[in-house]
Amino acid sequence: MKAWSWDRYGPPDVLTLKDVDEPHIARDEVLVRVRATSVNPYDWRHVGADPKLVRLSIGLRRPKQGLVPGADLAGVVERVGDEVTGLHPGDEVFGEVRLGSFAEAVAVPQDRLAVKPARLTFERAASVSMAAHTALQGLRDAGRISTGQRVLINGASGGIGTFAVQLAKTFGAEVTGVCSTRNVELVRSLGADDVVDYTREDFTEREGRYDLLMDIVGDRSLARLRRPLTSRGALVIVGGIASARGGLLGPAAQVFRGALASPFVSQRIVTVSWKPNSTDLQFLAELMEKEQIAPVIDRTYPFTAIPEALRYIERGHARGKVAITL
């Protein structure tokens, strides 16, 4: 099969499309013939080892041999392991892996897959998993969102942000999205009750308005991010696409600062730890079947243009998700 791989860290151009053996599946895994995938900041950070902390899991000097990047996927079940239940060859599924989806086939643990909603194309389904999962776990689990809360999403027009706005509305919140001028109407169309154009207004000057603030961008200090929150509000730190490049910690630096500050302030400062699981994927699938949430796709690239897609998303201005078709 064809798969993208890399033998040194660097820009997306270090990726090479190679012929490799199909992966073997464990007893609890499913071999999925990939029909579509999508790109995330998570992917280019692994390819470039940016931050350097990434090297601890995939290789200190260079990537471990045979690694394939990519997390999101949608496709058709080809084989199932002996311990797999509920999935059969021919089923259309979507889900996520830690690495491996930039390939024509990938072995996926059963508990990281769900049946694809019939109304979604493979490209749209492949644009859901990591972004929507992170938004869901950030709002529901870390943020403890509840009906009637005032919620602000900083980075509302990106992959995670577009899902966060929609999900917050399904939980009954009053939602404010922060984005640039060109994305104001997009964010409003997703259901936001209020939209802040950051080129015209600094949302951190809105003292004490919000019960929950999800920061996806990472371009403000903790002190400034806490200012718009009520005294008992929650600050949810997702990662930080705007964090400094080339450092040791990258987005994790803000996470560590939040953990250190949390015991000393009245507000809750919490972080999102992405935890792939089929239960949440099924929950998201049900919301999509009911048309309560939907992926926003900026553009689509062919499988052979994955490096170009990564370069595009690395610039940080994608509206929603960038899909890849096979």
Tab-separated table of C-alpha atoms in Angstrom:
chain	number	residue	atom	x	y	z
A	1	MET	CA	0.000	0.000	0.000
A	2	LYS	CA	0.978	3.672	-0.240
A	3	ALA	CA	1.751	5.634	2.916
A	4	TRP	CA	3.434	8.906	3.843
A	5	SER	CA	6.518	8.596	6.031
A	6	TRP	CA	9.443	10.709	7.175
A	7	ASP	CA	12.989	9.907	8.275
A	8	ARG	CA	14.008	13.327	9.618
A	9	TYR	CA	12.249	16.209	11.315
A	10	GLY	CA	11.453	19.329	9.353
A	11	PRO	CA	8.835	21.103	7.251
A	12	PRO	CA	6.122	19.087	5.452
A	13	ASP	CA	8.462	18.589	2.487
A	14	VAL	CA	10.360	15.930	4.498
A	15	LEU	CA	7.401	13.600	3.981
A	16	THR	CA	7.806	10.909	1.320
A	17	LEU	CA	5.106	8.770	-0.283
A	18	LYS	CA	6.316	5.165	-0.119
A	19	ASP	CA	5.226	1.620	-0.817
A	20	VAL	CA	4.926	-0.187	2.520
A	21	ASP	CA	3.422	-3.416	3.813
A	22	GLU	CA	-0.159	-3.342	5.049
A	23	PRO	CA	-0.295	-3.255	8.858
A	24	HIS	CA	-1.068	-6.399	10.818
A	25	ILE	CA	-4.023	-6.107	13.178
A	26	ALA	CA	-4.097	-7.170	16.823
A	27	ARG	CA	-7.000	-9.144	18.261
A	28	ASP	CA	-8.821	-5.955	19.300
A	29	GLU	CA	-8.062	-4.001	16.122
A	30	VAL	CA	-9.756	-3.319	12.804
A	31	LEU	CA	-8.045	-2.866	9.439
A	32	VAL	CA	-9.667	0.133	7.789
A	33	ARG	CA	-9.272	0.915	4.092
A	34	VAL	CA	-8.923	4.701	4.310
A	35	ARG	CA	-11.211	6.698	2.049
A	36	ALA	CA	-10.476	10.114	3.565
A	37	THR	CA	-8.424	11.761	6.272
A	38	SER	CA	-7.849	15.343	7.429
A	39	VAL	CA	-4.938	17.404	8.691
A	40	ASN	CA	-4.504	18.982	12.121
A	41	PRO	CA	-1.842	21.134	13.811
A	42	TYR	CA	-1.104	17.911	15.709
A	43	ASP	CA	0.171	16.425	12.438
A	44	TRP	CA	2.629	19.130	11.379
A	45	ARG	CA	3.890	19.359	14.957
A	46	HIS	CA	4.808	15.665	14.798
A	47	VAL	CA	6.439	15.954	11.375
A	48	GLY	CA	8.553	18.909	12.519
A	49	ALA	CA	9.061	17.796	16.150
A	50	ASP	CA	7.745	21.198	17.163
A	51	PRO	CA	7.814	21.440	20.112
A	52	LYS	CA	10.900	19.364	20.821
A	53	LEU	CA	8.930	17.580	23.547
A	54	VAL	CA	7.311	15.541	20.742
A	55	ARG	CA	10.597	13.681	20.258
A	56	LEU	CA	10.150	11.812	23.544
A	57	SER	CA	7.375	9.702	22.039
A	58	ILE	CA	8.479	9.303	18.401
A	59	GLY	CA	12.296	9.451	18.425
A	60	LEU	CA	14.917	11.744	19.913
A	61	ARG	CA	17.184	12.293	16.894
A	62	ARG	CA	14.860	11.240	14.101
A	63	PRO	CA	11.419	9.627	13.794
A	64	LYS	CA	11.283	5.936	14.572
A	65	GLN	CA	11.485	3.845	11.428
A	66	GLY	CA	8.176	3.082	9.753
A	67	LEU	CA	6.089	5.754	11.453
A	68	VAL	CA	3.213	7.217	9.447
A	69	PRO	CA	1.680	10.534	10.561
A	70	GLY	CA	-2.020	11.356	10.608
A	71	ALA	CA	-4.783	10.997	13.204
A	72	ASP	CA	-8.210	11.405	11.584
A	73	LEU	CA	-9.758	8.857	9.244
A	74	ALA	CA	-12.908	7.598	7.599
A	75	GLY	CA	-13.137	4.461	5.544
A	76	VAL	CA	-14.384	0.911	5.112
A	77	VAL	CA	-13.660	-2.021	7.423
A	78	GLU	CA	-11.590	-4.639	5.597
A	79	ARG	CA	-10.690	-7.104	8.389
A	80	VAL	CA	-11.439	-7.412	12.097
A	81	GLY	CA	-9.489	-9.024	14.933
A	82	ASP	CA	-10.769	-12.037	16.852
A	83	GLU	CA	-11.903	-9.949	19.840
A	84	VAL	CA	-13.727	-7.269	17.830
A	85	THR	CA	-17.506	-7.152	18.223
A	86	GLY	CA	-20.102	-4.984	16.489
A	87	LEU	CA	-17.990	-4.164	13.423
A	88	HIS	CA	-17.791	-6.248	10.243
A	89	PRO	CA	-16.034	-6.113	6.875
A	90	GLY	CA	-17.826	-3.605	4.672
A	91	ASP	CA	-18.929	-1.291	7.503
A	92	GLU	CA	-18.303	2.403	6.911
A	93	VAL	CA	-16.571	3.928	9.935
A	94	PHE	CA	-14.785	7.038	11.165
A	95	GLY	CA	-12.388	7.562	14.031
A	96	GLU	CA	-8.874	8.453	15.089
A	97	VAL	CA	-5.460	7.040	15.817
A	98	ARG	CA	-2.387	8.509	17.489
A	99	LEU	CA	-0.425	8.056	14.244
A	100	GLY	CA	-0.947	6.221	10.960
A	101	SER	CA	-3.906	7.605	8.993
A	102	PHE	CA	-1.887	9.171	6.141
A	103	ALA	CA	-1.963	5.781	4.425
A	104	GLU	CA	-4.221	3.675	2.224
A	105	ALA	CA	-4.973	1.375	5.173
A	106	VAL	CA	-4.511	1.601	8.926
A	107	ALA	CA	-4.942	-0.684	11.945
A	108	VAL	CA	-7.284	0.963	14.450
A	109	PRO	CA	-8.287	-0.210	17.944
A	110	GLN	CA	-12.024	-0.914	17.976
A	111	ASP	CA	-12.546	1.570	20.823
A	112	ARG	CA	-11.417	4.445	18.576
A	113	LEU	CA	-13.997	3.874	15.858
A	114	ALA	CA	-17.703	4.501	15.328
A	115	VAL	CA	-20.080	3.783	12.476
A	116	LYS	CA	-20.091	6.686	10.005
A	117	PRO	CA	-23.357	8.649	9.844
A	118	ALA	CA	-25.051	7.761	6.555
A	119	ARG	CA	-25.644	11.423	5.695
A	120	LEU	CA	-21.919	12.254	5.811
A	121	THR	CA	-19.447	11.773	2.984
A	122	PHE	CA	-16.132	10.171	3.886
A	123	GLU	CA	-14.428	13.571	3.598
A	124	ARG	CA	-16.808	15.191	6.071
A	125	ALA	CA	-16.642	12.259	8.478
A	126	ALA	CA	-12.835	12.323	8.406
A	127	SER	CA	-12.974	15.995	9.386
A	128	VAL	CA	-14.734	15.285	12.670
A	129	SER	CA	-12.745	13.086	14.998
A	130	MET	CA	-9.844	14.940	16.633
A	131	ALA	CA	-11.282	18.455	16.382
A	132	ALA	CA	-14.808	17.622	17.548
A	133	HIS	CA	-13.537	15.210	20.183
A	134	THR	CA	-11.243	17.870	21.641
A	135	ALA	CA	-14.036	20.452	21.638
A	136	LEU	CA	-16.448	18.024	23.315
A	137	GLN	CA	-14.037	16.914	26.013
A	138	GLY	CA	-12.942	20.497	26.615
A	139	LEU	CA	-16.462	21.836	27.100
A	140	ARG	CA	-18.165	18.888	28.779
A	141	ASP	CA	-15.419	17.200	30.800
A	142	ALA	CA	-12.871	19.920	31.540
A	143	GLY	CA	-15.208	22.924	31.420
A	144	ARG	CA	-18.280	21.236	32.970
A	145	ILE	CA	-20.542	23.266	30.684
A	146	SER	CA	-24.193	23.608	31.687
A	147	THR	CA	-27.391	25.140	30.333
A	148	GLY	CA	-27.577	28.912	30.533
A	149	GLN	CA	-23.857	29.522	30.993
A	150	ARG	CA	-22.096	32.295	29.120
A	151	VAL	CA	-19.291	30.718	27.101
A	152	LEU	CA	-16.530	32.368	25.071
A	153	ILE	CA	-14.523	30.502	22.411
A	154	ASN	CA	-11.190	32.117	21.457
A	155	GLY	CA	-10.360	30.704	18.029
A	156	ALA	CA	-13.956	30.083	16.974
A	157	SER	CA	-13.312	29.773	13.223
A	158	GLY	CA	-10.732	26.960	13.258
A	159	GLY	CA	-11.168	23.204	13.276
A	160	ILE	CA	-11.770	22.850	17.019
A	161	GLY	CA	-13.466	26.226	17.344
A	162	THR	CA	-16.179	25.620	14.748
A	163	PHE	CA	-17.173	22.448	16.587
A	164	ALA	CA	-16.903	24.141	19.997
A	165	VAL	CA	-19.381	26.860	19.012
A	166	GLN	CA	-21.903	24.292	17.771
A	167	LEU	CA	-21.453	21.945	20.729
A	168	ALA	CA	-21.772	24.741	23.273
A	169	LYS	CA	-25.117	25.659	21.715
A	170	THR	CA	-26.321	22.043	21.934
A	171	PHE	CA	-25.521	22.171	25.662
A	172	GLY	CA	-27.752	25.219	25.989
A	173	ALA	CA	-25.071	27.863	26.481
A	174	GLU	CA	-25.007	31.490	25.366
A	175	VAL	CA	-21.983	31.539	23.063
A	176	THR	CA	-19.537	34.266	22.078
A	177	GLY	CA	-16.978	33.463	19.379
A	178	VAL	CA	-13.701	35.308	18.792
A	179	CYS	CA	-12.312	35.414	15.242
A	180	SER	CA	-10.990	37.727	12.527
A	181	THR	CA	-13.134	40.025	10.379
A	182	ARG	CA	-13.407	37.621	7.432
A	183	ASN	CA	-14.807	34.858	9.674
A	184	VAL	CA	-17.434	36.824	11.611
A	185	GLU	CA	-20.352	35.691	9.437
A	186	LEU	CA	-19.147	32.077	9.458
A	187	VAL	CA	-19.041	31.953	13.257
A	188	ARG	CA	-22.427	33.646	13.501
A	189	SER	CA	-23.867	31.071	11.068
A	190	LEU	CA	-22.733	28.287	13.410
A	191	GLY	CA	-25.038	29.631	16.096
A	192	ALA	CA	-22.895	32.093	18.047
A	193	ASP	CA	-25.019	34.639	19.903
A	194	ASP	CA	-22.224	37.203	19.794
A	195	VAL	CA	-19.033	37.455	17.732
A	196	VAL	CA	-15.949	39.458	18.679
A	197	ASP	CA	-13.722	40.610	15.821
A	198	TYR	CA	-10.305	40.557	17.471
A	199	THR	CA	-8.963	43.107	14.979
A	200	ARG	CA	-11.408	45.652	16.426
A	201	GLU	CA	-11.904	44.615	20.048
A	202	ASP	CA	-9.827	42.903	22.729
A	203	PHE	CA	-12.139	40.337	24.317
A	204	THR	CA	-9.955	40.227	27.445
A	205	GLU	CA	-11.205	43.716	28.335
A	206	ARG	CA	-14.717	42.335	28.934
A	207	GLU	CA	-14.378	41.910	32.686
A	208	GLY	CA	-16.431	39.272	34.494
A	209	ARG	CA	-18.842	38.357	31.714
A	210	TYR	CA	-18.259	34.645	31.115
A	211	ASP	CA	-18.700	31.417	33.069
A	212	LEU	CA	-16.426	29.431	30.748
A	213	LEU	CA	-13.681	30.475	28.345
A	214	MET	CA	-12.120	27.979	25.962
A	215	ASP	CA	-8.773	29.217	24.663
A	216	ILE	CA	-7.693	27.461	21.482
A	217	VAL	CA	-5.289	30.117	20.197
A	218	GLY	CA	-2.806	30.558	23.047
A	219	ASP	CA	-1.966	34.156	22.215
A	220	ARG	CA	-2.822	35.712	25.594
A	221	SER	CA	-1.322	35.467	29.076
A	222	LEU	CA	-3.224	33.623	31.802
A	223	ALA	CA	-3.834	36.904	33.607
A	224	ARG	CA	-5.533	38.409	30.559
A	225	LEU	CA	-7.525	35.248	29.827
A	226	ARG	CA	-8.871	35.205	33.382
A	227	ARG	CA	-10.116	38.810	33.187
A	228	PRO	CA	-13.316	38.120	31.165
A	229	LEU	CA	-14.306	35.309	33.561
A	230	THR	CA	-16.595	35.520	36.554
A	231	SER	CA	-14.923	34.930	39.912
A	232	ARG	CA	-15.845	31.244	39.764
A	233	GLY	CA	-15.531	30.807	36.014
A	234	ALA	CA	-13.518	28.121	34.212
A	235	LEU	CA	-10.619	28.681	31.824
A	236	VAL	CA	-10.161	25.687	29.499
A	237	ILE	CA	-6.749	25.604	27.801
A	238	VAL	CA	-6.792	23.548	24.603
A	239	GLY	CA	-3.239	23.935	23.354
A	240	GLY	CA	-2.280	27.040	21.486
A	241	ILE	CA	-1.868	27.167	17.726
A	242	ALA	CA	-0.169	30.558	18.108
A	243	SER	CA	2.471	29.375	20.580
A	244	ALA	CA	6.114	30.108	19.771
A	245	ARG	CA	7.747	27.773	17.245
A	246	GLY	CA	10.958	25.840	17.764
A	247	GLY	CA	10.853	25.678	21.559
A	248	LEU	CA	11.054	22.803	23.992
A	249	LEU	CA	7.451	22.885	25.247
A	250	GLY	CA	5.396	24.807	22.659
A	251	PRO	CA	1.681	24.743	23.596
A	252	ALA	CA	2.501	22.678	26.688
A	253	ALA	CA	4.098	25.750	28.271
A	254	GLN	CA	0.686	27.376	28.725
A	255	VAL	CA	-0.644	24.112	30.116
A	256	PHE	CA	2.101	24.003	32.752
A	257	ARG	CA	1.578	27.659	33.654
A	258	GLY	CA	-2.116	26.974	34.124
A	259	ALA	CA	-1.440	23.985	36.373
A	260	LEU	CA	0.884	26.070	38.540
A	261	ALA	CA	-1.537	28.992	38.845
A	262	SER	CA	-4.738	26.997	39.401
A	263	PRO	CA	-4.371	26.339	43.183
A	264	PHE	CA	-3.932	30.054	43.881
A	265	VAL	CA	-6.941	31.567	42.078
A	266	SER	CA	-10.698	31.345	42.574
A	267	GLN	CA	-11.331	30.436	38.946
A	268	ARG	CA	-10.763	26.912	37.647
A	269	ILE	CA	-7.889	26.607	35.170
A	270	VAL	CA	-8.047	23.263	33.394
A	271	THR	CA	-6.564	21.683	30.294
A	272	VAL	CA	-7.875	19.290	27.670
A	273	SER	CA	-6.200	15.917	27.329
A	274	TRP	CA	-7.392	14.361	24.059
A	275	LYS	CA	-8.692	10.873	24.846
A	276	PRO	CA	-9.947	9.007	21.744
A	277	ASN	CA	-12.874	6.708	22.491
A	278	SER	CA	-15.764	5.211	20.578
A	279	THR	CA	-18.410	6.334	23.092
A	280	ASP	CA	-17.752	10.003	22.382
A	281	LEU	CA	-17.494	9.327	18.651
A	282	GLN	CA	-20.923	7.708	18.720
A	283	PHE	CA	-22.301	10.699	20.640
A	284	LEU	CA	-20.907	13.026	17.969
A	285	ALA	CA	-22.329	10.797	15.230
A	286	GLU	CA	-25.799	11.066	16.779
A	287	LEU	CA	-25.567	14.867	16.893
A	288	MET	CA	-24.575	14.904	13.228
A	289	GLU	CA	-27.444	12.609	12.298
A	290	LYS	CA	-29.782	15.104	13.986
A	291	GLU	CA	-28.032	17.969	12.134
A	292	GLN	CA	-27.161	19.640	15.431
A	293	ILE	CA	-23.479	19.847	14.493
A	294	ALA	CA	-21.656	19.622	11.174
A	295	PRO	CA	-18.024	19.870	10.062
A	296	VAL	CA	-16.904	23.034	8.308
A	297	ILE	CA	-14.446	22.231	5.503
A	298	ASP	CA	-12.192	24.997	4.223
A	299	ARG	CA	-10.741	23.036	1.306
A	300	THR	CA	-9.961	19.512	0.124
A	301	TYR	CA	-6.691	18.080	-1.197
A	302	PRO	CA	-5.894	14.747	-2.866
A	303	PHE	CA	-3.882	12.152	-0.946
A	304	THR	CA	-0.790	12.936	-3.021
A	305	ALA	CA	-0.856	16.573	-1.822
A	306	ILE	CA	-0.719	15.994	1.937
A	307	PRO	CA	2.505	18.059	2.336
A	308	GLU	CA	0.780	20.987	0.628
A	309	ALA	CA	-2.246	20.598	2.926
A	310	LEU	CA	0.023	20.618	5.974
A	311	ARG	CA	1.756	23.775	4.768
A	312	TYR	CA	-1.628	25.433	4.395
A	313	ILE	CA	-2.879	24.544	7.855
A	314	GLU	CA	0.496	25.397	9.405
A	315	ARG	CA	-0.073	29.030	8.427
A	316	GLY	CA	-2.912	29.089	10.961
A	317	HIS	CA	-5.696	30.647	8.894
A	318	ALA	CA	-7.803	27.651	7.860
A	319	ARG	CA	-11.549	28.099	8.307
A	320	GLY	CA	-12.708	24.880	9.898
A	321	LYS	CA	-11.040	21.715	8.634
A	322	VAL	CA	-8.871	20.683	5.678
A	323	ALA	CA	-9.860	17.285	4.252
A	324	ILE	CA	-7.843	14.733	2.266
A	325	THR	CA	-9.417	12.335	-0.249
A	326	LEU	CA	-8.075	8.953	-1.335
